[in-house]
Coordinates of C-alpha atoms in Angstrom, one line a residue:
M95 CA -69.2 41.1 88.3
T96 CA -65.4 40.9 88.2
Y97 CA -63.4 38.1 90.0
S98 CA -62.3 40.5 92.7
E99 CA -65.9 41.6 93.3
V100 CA -67.1 38.0 93.6
Y101 CA -64.1 37.1 95.8
S102 CA -64.8 40.1 98.1
S103 CA -68.5 39.2 98.4
W104 CA -67.4 35.7 99.6
K105 CA -64.9 37.2 102.0
E106 CA -67.3 39.7 103.5
A107 CA -70.1 37.2 104.2
P108 CA -69.0 33.6 103.5
E109 CA -72.2 32.0 104.8
T110 CA -74.5 34.3 102.8
Y111 CA -72.3 33.6 99.7
W112 CA -72.7 29.9 100.0
M113 CA -76.4 30.0 100.9
R114 CA -76.9 31.9 97.7
A115 CA -74.9 29.2 95.7
A116 CA -77.0 26.5 97.4
S117 CA -80.2 28.0 95.8
A118 CA -79.0 26.4 92.5
I119 CA -79.7 23.0 94.0
D120 CA -83.2 21.4 94.6
W121 CA -83.8 20.7 98.4
D122 CA -86.6 18.7 99.9
R123 CA -85.9 20.8 103.0
P124 CA -83.6 23.8 102.6
P125 CA -80.8 24.0 105.1
S126 CA -81.4 26.5 108.0
Q127 CA -77.8 27.8 107.7
A128 CA -74.6 27.2 105.7
L129 CA -71.9 26.3 108.1
F130 CA -72.1 24.0 111.1
D131 CA -69.1 24.3 113.5
R132 CA -68.7 20.9 115.2
G133 CA -65.9 22.2 117.4
D134 CA -62.1 21.4 117.5
H135 CA -61.6 22.5 113.8
L136 CA -64.3 20.1 112.4
Y137 CA -67.0 21.7 110.1
E138 CA -69.9 20.6 108.0
W139 CA -72.0 22.5 105.4
F140 CA -75.8 22.5 104.9
A141 CA -76.0 19.7 107.4
D142 CA -79.7 20.0 108.2
G143 CA -81.0 20.3 104.7
L144 CA -82.6 17.3 102.9
T145 CA -81.8 16.6 99.3
N146 CA -80.8 13.9 96.8
T147 CA -77.8 13.9 94.4
C148 CA -79.5 11.7 91.7
W149 CA -82.6 13.9 91.6
N150 CA -80.4 17.0 91.1
A151 CA -78.1 15.3 88.5
V152 CA -80.8 13.5 86.5
D153 CA -84.5 13.7 87.4
R154 CA -84.8 17.4 87.7
H155 CA -83.5 18.0 84.1
V156 CA -86.2 15.6 82.9
A157 CA -88.8 17.3 85.0
A158 CA -87.7 20.7 83.5
G159 CA -88.4 19.3 80.0
H160 CA -84.8 18.4 79.0
G161 CA -85.3 14.6 78.9
D162 CA -84.3 14.5 75.2
R163 CA -80.9 16.2 75.9
V164 CA -77.9 13.9 75.7
A165 CA -76.5 13.2 79.2
I166 CA -73.7 10.8 78.4
I167 CA -71.7 10.1 75.2
H168 CA -69.6 6.9 75.4
D169 CA -66.7 6.9 73.0
S170 CA -64.4 3.9 73.0
P171 CA -61.7 3.8 70.4
I172 CA -60.5 0.6 71.9
T173 CA -63.7 -1.2 70.9
G174 CA -64.5 1.1 68.0
T175 CA -68.0 1.9 69.5
Q176 CA -70.0 4.9 70.4
A177 CA -73.3 5.3 72.3
K178 CA -75.4 8.1 73.6
L179 CA -77.9 8.2 76.5
T180 CA -80.4 11.0 77.0
Y181 CA -81.3 12.3 80.5
A182 CA -84.7 10.5 80.2
E183 CA -83.0 7.2 79.3
L184 CA -80.4 7.7 82.0
R185 CA -83.2 8.2 84.6
E186 CA -84.9 5.0 83.6
K187 CA -81.7 2.9 83.8
V188 CA -80.6 4.5 87.1
A189 CA -84.0 4.0 88.7
T190 CA -84.2 0.4 87.6
L191 CA -80.8 -0.5 89.0
A192 CA -81.6 1.3 92.2
G193 CA -84.8 -0.6 92.4
A194 CA -82.9 -3.9 92.1
L195 CA -80.4 -2.9 94.8
R196 CA -83.3 -1.8 97.1
D197 CA -85.0 -5.2 96.5
R198 CA -81.8 -6.9 97.7
G199 CA -82.2 -5.1 101.0
L200 CA -79.7 -2.2 100.5
T201 CA -80.7 0.9 102.4
K202 CA -79.4 4.4 103.1
G203 CA -75.9 4.5 104.5
D204 CA -74.9 1.0 103.2
R205 CA -71.6 1.0 101.2
V206 CA -71.2 -0.3 97.7
I207 CA -67.8 -0.7 96.0
I208 CA -67.8 0.0 92.3
Y209 CA -65.0 -1.6 90.3
M210 CA -65.6 -0.8 86.6
P211 CA -64.0 0.5 83.5
M212 CA -64.9 3.6 81.4
V213 CA -68.4 2.6 80.4
P214 CA -71.8 4.4 80.9
E215 CA -72.8 1.7 83.4
T216 CA -70.2 3.0 85.8
L217 CA -72.0 6.3 86.1
I218 CA -75.3 4.5 86.2
A219 CA -74.1 2.5 89.2
M220 CA -72.8 5.6 91.0
L221 CA -76.1 7.5 90.4
A222 CA -78.1 4.4 91.5
C223 CA -76.3 4.5 94.8
A224 CA -76.9 8.2 95.2
R225 CA -80.6 7.6 94.4
L226 CA -80.9 5.4 97.5
G227 CA -78.5 7.2 99.8
L228 CA -76.0 4.4 99.5
I229 CA -72.3 5.4 99.9
H230 CA -70.3 4.3 96.9
S231 CA -66.6 3.8 96.8
V232 CA -65.3 3.6 93.3
V233 CA -62.0 1.7 93.0
F234 CA -60.0 2.0 89.8
G235 CA -60.8 -1.0 87.6
G236 CA -57.9 -3.4 87.4
F237 CA -56.5 -2.4 90.8
A238 CA -54.6 -5.3 92.4
A239 CA -56.6 -7.8 94.5
H240 CA -54.7 -6.9 97.7
E241 CA -55.4 -3.2 97.3
L242 CA -59.1 -4.0 96.6
A243 CA -59.2 -6.2 99.7
V244 CA -57.8 -3.4 101.9
R245 CA -60.6 -1.1 100.6
I246 CA -63.2 -3.8 101.2
D247 CA -62.1 -4.2 104.8
D248 CA -62.1 -0.4 105.4
A249 CA -65.5 0.4 103.7
T250 CA -67.2 -2.9 104.6
P251 CA -69.5 -2.8 101.5
R252 CA -72.7 -4.8 101.3
A253 CA -72.2 -5.3 97.6
I254 CA -69.6 -4.9 94.8
I255 CA -70.7 -3.8 91.4
A256 CA -68.2 -4.6 88.7
A257 CA -67.5 -5.5 85.1
S258 CA -66.1 -8.7 83.7
C259 CA -63.1 -6.9 82.3
G260 CA -61.4 -3.6 81.4
L261 CA -59.7 -2.9 78.1
E262 CA -56.2 -1.6 77.5
P263 CA -54.7 -1.2 74.1
G264 CA -53.9 -4.7 73.0
R265 CA -55.0 -6.5 76.1
V266 CA -58.0 -7.5 78.2
V267 CA -57.8 -6.9 82.0
H268 CA -59.7 -9.7 83.7
Y269 CA -61.6 -8.1 86.6
K270 CA -63.4 -11.2 88.0
P271 CA -60.3 -13.1 89.2
L272 CA -59.1 -9.9 90.9
I273 CA -62.5 -9.4 92.7
D274 CA -62.6 -13.1 93.7
G275 CA -59.0 -12.8 95.0
A276 CA -59.8 -9.6 97.0
I277 CA -62.9 -11.1 98.6
A278 CA -60.9 -14.2 99.6
Q279 CA -58.2 -12.0 101.2
A280 CA -60.6 -9.6 102.9
S281 CA -61.9 -10.2 106.4
H282 CA -65.2 -8.5 105.5
K283 CA -67.3 -10.4 103.0
P284 CA -69.8 -8.5 100.8
D285 CA -73.3 -10.0 100.5
F286 CA -73.2 -10.3 96.7
T287 CA -71.7 -8.9 93.5
V288 CA -73.3 -7.6 90.3
I289 CA -71.2 -8.2 87.2
L290 CA -71.6 -6.4 83.9
Q291 CA -70.6 -9.0 81.3
R292 CA -68.7 -7.4 78.4
E293 CA -68.4 -9.2 75.1
Q294 CA -64.6 -9.2 75.2
E295 CA -64.7 -11.4 78.3
I296 CA -67.5 -13.4 79.8
A297 CA -66.7 -14.0 83.5
T298 CA -67.7 -17.2 85.3
L299 CA -70.3 -16.3 87.9
T300 CA -70.9 -18.2 91.2
D301 CA -74.6 -19.0 91.4
G302 CA -76.4 -17.2 94.1
Y303 CA -73.5 -14.8 94.9
D304 CA -72.5 -13.2 91.6
F305 CA -75.4 -11.7 89.6
D306 CA -75.5 -10.8 85.9
W307 CA -76.1 -7.0 85.5
H308 CA -79.1 -7.5 83.3
A309 CA -80.7 -10.5 85.1
F310 CA -80.2 -8.8 88.4
Q311 CA -82.5 -6.0 87.3
D312 CA -85.2 -8.1 85.7
G313 CA -88.6 -7.2 87.0
A314 CA -87.3 -4.6 89.4
A315 CA -89.7 -1.7 89.9
P316 CA -87.9 1.7 89.5
A317 CA -86.9 3.3 92.8
D318 CA -87.7 6.9 93.8
C319 CA -85.0 9.2 95.1
V320 CA -84.4 8.9 98.9
P321 CA -83.9 12.4 100.5
V322 CA -80.7 12.5 102.6
E323 CA -79.2 15.0 105.0
G324 CA -76.8 17.6 103.6
N325 CA -74.0 16.0 105.7
H326 CA -74.8 12.4 104.6
P327 CA -71.7 10.9 102.9
A328 CA -72.2 10.7 99.1
Y329 CA -69.0 8.7 98.6
I330 CA -65.7 7.5 99.9
L331 CA -62.7 7.8 97.6
Y332 CA -59.4 6.2 98.6
T333 CA -56.3 8.1 97.9
S334 CA -52.8 6.7 98.4
G335 CA -51.4 7.6 101.8
T336 CA -47.7 8.1 102.4
T337 CA -47.7 5.4 105.0
G338 CA -49.1 2.7 102.7
A339 CA -52.7 2.4 104.1
P340 CA -55.0 4.3 101.8
K341 CA -57.0 7.3 103.1
G342 CA -60.7 7.2 102.6
V343 CA -61.7 10.8 101.6
V344 CA -65.3 11.4 102.5
R345 CA -67.6 13.8 100.5
H346 CA -70.8 15.1 102.1
T347 CA -73.9 15.3 99.8
G348 CA -75.0 19.0 100.1
G349 CA -71.7 20.8 99.8
H350 CA -70.6 18.4 97.1
M351 CA -73.5 19.4 94.8
V352 CA -73.3 23.2 95.6
A353 CA -69.6 23.4 94.9
L354 CA -69.5 21.3 91.7
H355 CA -72.5 23.2 90.3
W356 CA -70.8 26.5 91.1
T357 CA -67.6 25.5 89.2
M358 CA -69.3 24.4 86.0
K359 CA -70.0 28.0 84.9
N360 CA -67.6 30.0 87.0
V361 CA -64.5 27.9 86.4
F362 CA -65.2 25.9 83.3
N363 CA -67.5 28.4 81.6
V364 CA -70.0 25.9 80.2
D365 CA -73.8 26.5 80.0
P366 CA -76.4 23.8 80.4
G367 CA -76.6 21.7 77.2
D368 CA -72.9 22.3 76.3
V369 CA -70.6 19.2 75.9
F370 CA -68.0 19.0 78.6
W371 CA -65.1 16.4 78.5
A372 CA -62.8 15.5 81.3
A373 CA -60.4 12.9 79.8
S374 CA -59.7 11.1 83.1
D375 CA -60.9 7.9 84.7
V376 CA -63.9 7.6 87.0
G377 CA -61.7 5.9 89.6
W378 CA -60.0 9.2 90.3
V379 CA -61.4 12.4 91.8
V380 CA -61.5 14.1 88.4
G381 CA -63.8 11.3 87.2
H382 CA -66.1 11.7 90.2
S383 CA -66.3 15.5 90.0
Y384 CA -66.1 16.1 86.2
I385 CA -67.1 13.0 84.3
C386 CA -70.0 12.1 86.6
Y387 CA -71.4 14.6 89.0
G388 CA -70.4 18.1 88.0
P389 CA -71.5 18.1 84.3
L390 CA -74.8 16.2 85.1
L391 CA -75.7 18.4 88.1
H392 CA -75.3 21.4 85.7
G393 CA -77.3 19.8 82.8
N394 CA -74.3 19.3 80.5
T395 CA -73.5 16.5 78.2
T396 CA -70.5 14.5 79.6
I397 CA -68.1 12.2 77.7
V398 CA -67.1 8.8 79.0
F399 CA -63.9 8.0 76.9
E400 CA -62.4 4.5 76.9
G401 CA -59.0 5.1 75.2
K402 CA -55.6 6.8 75.6
P403 CA -54.1 10.0 74.4
V404 CA -51.8 8.1 72.0
G405 CA -52.1 4.6 70.5
T406 CA -55.9 4.4 70.3
P407 CA -55.2 4.5 67.4
D408 CA -52.9 7.6 67.1
P409 CA -52.1 11.0 68.8
G410 CA -55.1 12.6 67.0
T411 CA -57.7 10.8 69.2
F412 CA -58.2 13.8 71.5
W413 CA -58.8 16.1 68.6
R414 CA -61.2 13.6 66.9
V415 CA -63.3 13.4 70.0
I416 CA -63.4 17.2 70.5
S417 CA -64.3 17.8 66.9
E418 CA -66.9 14.9 66.5
H419 CA -68.8 15.6 69.7
N420 CA -68.6 19.4 69.7
V421 CA -66.7 19.7 73.0
R422 CA -66.8 23.3 74.5
S423 CA -64.4 22.8 77.5
F424 CA -61.8 20.1 77.6
F425 CA -60.0 19.0 80.8
T426 CA -57.0 16.7 80.9
A427 CA -53.7 16.1 82.7
P428 CA -50.4 17.7 81.5
T429 CA -49.0 14.2 81.1
A430 CA -51.5 13.4 78.4
F431 CA -50.5 16.5 76.4
R432 CA -46.8 15.5 76.9
A433 CA -47.6 12.1 75.4
V434 CA -49.3 13.7 72.4
K435 CA -46.4 16.2 72.0
R436 CA -43.8 13.5 72.1
E437 CA -45.5 11.5 69.4
D438 CA -46.7 14.4 67.2
P439 CA -44.5 17.4 68.1
K440 CA -45.5 19.4 65.0
G441 CA -49.2 18.8 65.4
E442 CA -49.7 16.9 62.1
Y443 CA -52.7 15.0 63.4
L444 CA -54.2 18.2 64.8
K445 CA -54.5 19.6 61.3
K446 CA -57.0 16.9 60.3
Y447 CA -59.7 18.2 62.6
D448 CA -61.9 21.3 63.0
L449 CA -61.6 22.4 66.7
S450 CA -63.6 25.6 66.3
C451 CA -66.2 24.3 68.8
L452 CA -63.5 24.3 71.6
R453 CA -63.3 27.4 73.8
A454 CA -60.6 26.4 76.3
V455 CA -58.4 23.6 77.6
Y456 CA -58.0 23.0 81.3
L457 CA -55.0 21.2 82.9
A458 CA -54.8 19.7 86.3
G459 CA -53.6 16.6 88.2
E460 CA -49.9 17.4 88.4
R461 CA -47.7 20.4 87.7
A462 CA -48.2 21.8 84.2
D463 CA -44.7 22.6 83.0
P464 CA -44.4 25.8 80.9
D465 CA -43.0 24.0 77.9
T466 CA -46.1 21.9 77.6
I467 CA -48.4 24.9 78.0
I468 CA -46.5 26.9 75.4
W469 CA -46.6 24.0 72.9
A470 CA -50.4 23.6 73.5
Q471 CA -51.0 27.3 73.1
G472 CA -49.1 27.4 69.8
M473 CA -50.8 24.3 68.5
L474 CA -54.4 25.0 69.5
D475 CA -54.5 28.8 69.6
K476 CA -57.0 28.6 72.6
P477 CA -56.6 29.6 76.2
I478 CA -54.7 26.8 78.1
I479 CA -55.9 27.1 81.7
D480 CA -53.9 25.5 84.5
H481 CA -55.7 24.9 87.7
W482 CA -54.9 23.2 91.0
W483 CA -56.8 21.1 93.5
Q484 CA -56.5 17.8 95.3
T485 CA -58.6 14.6 95.9
E486 CA -59.3 15.9 99.4
L487 CA -60.7 19.3 98.1
G488 CA -62.8 17.8 95.3
Y489 CA -62.8 20.7 92.8
P490 CA -60.5 23.6 91.7
A491 CA -59.2 25.6 94.6
V492 CA -56.8 27.7 92.7
A493 CA -58.0 28.6 89.2
N494 CA -58.6 31.1 86.5
P495 CA -62.4 31.8 86.9
V496 CA -63.0 31.9 83.2
G497 CA -66.8 32.1 83.6
I498 CA -66.5 35.2 85.8
E499 CA -63.7 36.8 83.9
L500 CA -60.6 35.4 82.1
L501 CA -57.7 36.8 84.2
P502 CA -54.3 37.3 82.6
V503 CA -52.6 33.9 82.2
K504 CA -49.2 33.6 83.8
I505 CA -47.5 30.5 82.6
G506 CA -46.5 28.2 85.5
S507 CA -49.3 29.5 87.8
P508 CA -52.8 28.1 88.2
T509 CA -53.8 31.7 88.9
V510 CA -55.6 32.7 92.2
S511 CA -57.6 31.4 95.1
M512 CA -61.3 30.7 94.5
P513 CA -64.0 31.8 96.9
G514 CA -63.7 29.6 100.0
Y515 CA -59.9 29.7 100.0
E516 CA -57.2 32.1 101.0
F517 CA -53.9 30.4 100.2
R518 CA -50.8 31.6 102.0
I519 CA -47.2 30.5 102.0
V520 CA -45.6 29.8 105.4
D521 CA -42.2 28.7 106.8
P522 CA -41.9 25.6 109.0
D523 CA -42.9 27.7 112.0
G524 CA -46.1 28.9 110.4
N525 CA -44.8 32.5 109.7
E526 CA -46.1 34.0 106.4
M527 CA -43.4 34.3 103.8
P528 CA -42.9 37.4 101.6
P529 CA -43.9 37.3 97.9
G530 CA -41.6 35.2 95.7
E531 CA -40.3 33.0 98.6
L532 CA -40.8 29.2 98.6
G533 CA -42.7 27.7 101.5
A534 CA -45.6 25.4 102.5
I535 CA -49.0 26.2 101.0
V536 CA -51.8 26.5 103.6
T537 CA -55.4 27.9 103.8
P538 CA -57.4 29.0 106.9
L539 CA -60.2 26.8 108.2
P540 CA -63.0 26.2 107.6
L541 CA -62.5 24.7 104.2
P542 CA -65.4 25.6 101.8
P543 CA -68.4 23.3 100.9
G544 CA -67.6 20.2 98.8
T545 CA -64.2 19.5 100.4
F546 CA -63.6 16.6 102.7
P547 CA -64.9 17.0 106.3
T548 CA -62.9 14.0 107.6
L549 CA -61.4 10.6 106.5
W550 CA -63.6 7.5 106.7
N551 CA -63.2 5.8 110.1
A552 CA -59.9 7.8 110.7
E553 CA -60.5 11.1 112.3
D554 CA -57.2 11.0 114.2
R555 CA -55.4 10.5 110.9
F556 CA -57.3 13.3 109.4
R557 CA -56.2 15.7 112.1
K558 CA -52.6 14.5 112.0
S559 CA -52.3 14.6 108.2
Y560 CA -53.9 17.9 107.5
L561 CA -54.6 20.0 110.6
A562 CA -51.9 19.4 113.2
T563 CA -48.8 21.1 111.6
Y564 CA -50.3 24.5 111.2
P565 CA -53.2 25.0 113.8
G566 CA -56.2 26.7 112.3
Y567 CA -55.0 26.0 108.8
Y568 CA -55.4 23.2 106.2
E569 CA -52.0 21.8 105.2
T570 CA -52.0 21.0 101.5
G571 CA -48.7 19.1 101.5
D572 CA -47.6 21.2 98.5
A573 CA -44.8 23.8 98.4
G574 CA -44.9 26.9 96.3
M575 CA -44.9 30.7 96.3
I576 CA -47.2 33.6 95.7
D577 CA -46.1 36.6 93.5
E578 CA -46.8 40.3 94.1
D579 CA -50.1 40.0 92.1
G580 CA -51.4 37.2 94.4
Y581 CA -50.8 34.4 91.8
L582 CA -49.9 31.1 93.3
Y583 CA -47.2 28.9 92.0
I584 CA -47.2 25.2 93.0
M585 CA -43.6 24.2 92.8
A586 CA -43.6 20.6 94.2
R587 CA -44.9 18.4 96.9
T588 CA -43.4 19.5 100.2
D589 CA -41.3 16.2 100.0
D590 CA -39.9 17.4 96.6
V591 CA -38.3 20.5 97.9
I592 CA -34.7 19.4 98.3
N593 CA -32.0 20.7 100.6
V594 CA -28.7 21.0 98.8
A595 CA -25.9 22.1 101.2
G596 CA -28.5 24.3 103.1
H597 CA -30.2 25.7 100.0
R598 CA -33.9 24.9 99.7
L599 CA -34.5 24.2 96.0
S600 CA -37.6 23.1 94.0
T601 CA -37.2 20.1 91.8
G602 CA -40.1 21.4 89.9
G603 CA -38.1 24.5 88.9
M604 CA -35.3 22.3 87.6
E605 CA -37.8 20.2 85.6
E606 CA -39.0 23.4 84.0
V607 CA -35.5 24.1 82.7
L608 CA -35.0 20.6 81.4
A609 CA -38.4 20.5 79.7
A610 CA -37.3 23.6 77.7
H611 CA -34.5 21.6 76.0
P612 CA -35.6 21.1 72.4
D613 CA -35.1 17.3 72.4
V614 CA -36.7 16.6 75.8
A615 CA -40.4 15.4 75.7
E616 CA -40.7 14.7 79.4
C617 CA -38.6 14.8 82.5
A618 CA -38.4 14.2 86.2
V619 CA -36.0 15.6 88.8
I620 CA -35.6 13.9 92.2
G621 CA -33.4 14.5 95.2
V622 CA -31.0 11.7 96.1
A623 CA -29.1 11.3 99.4
D624 CA -25.6 12.6 99.4
A625 CA -23.1 12.3 102.3
L626 CA -21.5 15.7 101.6
K627 CA -24.4 18.0 100.6
G628 CA -27.3 16.2 102.2
Q629 CA -29.2 15.9 98.9
L630 CA -28.3 16.2 95.2
P631 CA -30.7 16.6 92.3
M632 CA -30.8 13.9 89.7
G633 CA -32.5 14.3 86.3
F634 CA -34.3 11.8 84.1
V635 CA -35.2 12.9 80.5
C636 CA -37.3 11.2 77.8
L637 CA -36.6 12.3 74.3
T638 CA -39.0 13.5 71.6
K639 CA -39.8 10.9 68.8
G640 CA -37.2 11.1 66.0
V641 CA -34.3 12.4 68.1
N642 CA -31.2 10.2 67.5
R643 CA -28.3 12.2 68.9
P644 CA -25.9 10.6 71.4
H645 CA -27.5 10.4 74.8
D646 CA -24.5 11.6 76.8
E647 CA -24.3 14.7 74.7
I648 CA -28.0 15.6 75.5
A649 CA -27.4 14.8 79.2
R650 CA -24.4 17.2 79.2
E651 CA -26.5 19.9 77.6
C652 CA -29.2 19.4 80.2
V653 CA -26.6 19.8 83.0
K654 CA -25.4 23.0 81.4
L655 CA -28.9 24.4 81.1
V656 CA -29.7 24.0 84.8
R657 CA -26.3 25.5 85.7
D658 CA -27.0 28.5 83.4
Q659 CA -30.5 29.1 84.5
I660 CA -30.6 28.1 88.2
G661 CA -27.0 28.4 89.0
P662 CA -24.1 26.3 90.4
V663 CA -26.0 26.3 93.8
A664 CA -28.3 23.6 92.3
A665 CA -25.3 21.3 92.1
F666 CA -27.1 19.6 89.1
K667 CA -24.6 17.1 87.7
L668 CA -26.5 13.8 87.5
C669 CA -28.6 13.4 84.4
T670 CA -29.6 10.4 82.3
V671 CA -31.8 9.6 79.3
V672 CA -34.5 7.0 79.8
D673 CA -37.2 5.7 77.4
R674 CA -40.0 6.3 79.8
L675 CA -40.8 7.3 83.4
P676 CA -42.6 5.2 86.0
K677 CA -46.1 6.5 86.5
T678 CA -49.4 5.8 88.1
R679 CA -52.3 4.9 85.9
S680 CA -53.5 8.5 86.2
G681 CA -50.2 9.8 84.8
K682 CA -48.4 11.0 88.0
I683 CA -44.7 10.4 88.0
L684 CA -43.6 8.1 90.8
R685 CA -40.9 10.4 92.1
R686 CA -40.9 9.0 95.7
T687 CA -40.3 5.4 94.4
M688 CA -37.5 6.6 92.1
I689 CA -35.8 8.2 95.1
Q690 CA -36.1 5.0 97.1
I691 CA -34.5 3.1 94.2
A692 CA -31.6 5.6 93.9
D693 CA -31.1 5.7 97.6
G694 CA -31.1 1.9 97.8
T695 CA -33.8 1.9 100.5
H696 CA -36.5 -0.8 100.7
F697 CA -39.7 0.0 98.9
K698 CA -43.0 -1.6 97.8
P699 CA -44.1 -0.7 94.2
P700 CA -47.3 1.4 94.6
A701 CA -50.5 -0.3 93.7
T702 CA -51.3 2.5 91.3
I703 CA -48.3 1.8 89.0
E704 CA -49.1 1.5 85.4
D705 CA -46.1 -0.8 84.4
P706 CA -43.8 -2.2 87.1
A707 CA -41.1 -2.9 84.4
T708 CA -40.4 0.8 84.4
L709 CA -38.8 0.5 87.8
D710 CA -36.2 -2.0 86.5
E711 CA -35.5 0.4 83.6
I712 CA -34.8 3.2 86.2
R713 CA -32.6 0.9 88.2
A714 CA -30.5 0.1 85.1
A715 CA -30.3 3.8 84.1
L716 CA -28.9 4.6 87.6
V717 CA -25.9 2.3 87.4
P718 CA -23.7 4.5 85.1
L719 CA -24.4 7.4 87.5
G720 CA -23.0 5.3 90.4
Y721 CA -26.4 4.6 92.0
P722 CA -28.0 3.1 94.0
T723 CA -25.4 4.0 96.6
A724 CA -24.3 1.3 98.9
R725 CA -25.9 1.6 102.3

């Protein structure tokens, strides 16, 4: 079938379509129907079915005779170690940990916070929770104590499963003091913690409260899978809210499995047994969907990678892992490729490895600038597939469905709506915009299976954030346009569309122009307040390794490029060269914080920031441009 035939079959009979997709999952009791309308724009999928995520991700592959297949490859260039776990070994480890949690009195519906680095035990902990119907909330290891405390108070977990430390290049991140600090700050107190002691740091444990990972499991009888309803929450994942308090995205069990299983072949084009690698962190949605659950549900081998794109030890790390482990489909963020490109623009490290196993590269997590895609295409000679989704949605919503058919790639577009979505571009009043016009990106309700049905303990906020602005539609918070072929272009967050003297302009469009400058490795454009024009664009550019021309000369060339390609209407005159950009740990550029610094408004550095020192560097770079403006 072609993509358009598949899409039409969904559109003509959505419930039939998803019931057919649901047959790929084992059910203790099949659902009687696909969609349950709970009224007032709230929906659930497969709600009355009974199933278990751990059975579908682990046990059923063993039962089908695939116990010897490798489930998890752990590759840690930071420690210089590698390990493999088969599906049979994984089942044993997961069942034993689940047995120990059961013996401590944890039962279906209880919450568990998981605060761990990129080690196989993190996936074992997630799957052990799923086995018992516990609701896990994975918090990125190394998150500040205050942020962890906020999540403890919101999720009210019975237990915290953690490691003694995480490892960054050249430093050990001590987790235990952060956990102790968070529990001290939180009003809710978990019953106990389980700590995986890593040899790089042995944490001090409080007797009777903190349990050693191995000792905790001694003598525990393996637990069976507990069947749960299709609408039982599988997990809560906190995503940063614009108002500071994090939003707990909820994922229901049935739809989660159906949707992820569907994407493994249709979007990522892997068959059971193939090696799939998502170079992300399990603390983010990509790690939940495509390091843990998606690949294992589909019977793939997944890679848990503890390293960085550059510096562990060099910009050839990605290529080594792909070549060594026979990776078929590789998923990463554009920011990772930009880091590699900046360190190794000519691909010298790439030449050391045989990548004939690799069929395609998938990019998501932020906008993929055309310059990075063109560089990657030239270096790898493989399809570079951009796709778009959000924490809330859980899996690709706009994609090139490579496993159905590879549609023509248009650089700058993540391609087309997947079944379940019908993205449209609307103006502030909700009127549909003509092709090529910039507006807000929305899709009609109900959202498909596997997306979030609500926010944890915050239904009003769910409605206000996503449903209220455009009744009957889900508001993505992103701005973009659709071309005459139906391809969607994500231009910026709605907040990043700036208004310069009445002209609505996309900062993403300007970043595209700057990224095309031969000396620019990475860039960001923000809108700063201006008394005359309302807002003005300001550009920050990082240079490729080895460039040593005068910075003001490069900045002048950048200003000219934008003027030539977008026009004087952009009023782009503010540009500066910086060594690096402030980012979150997952690689997203902190544009909102940069705007607050430039505008001289009060701000709190986001908890997700990788290195707070970058904010001082931005502040210093603004001074020659005459910012921050006096308020």
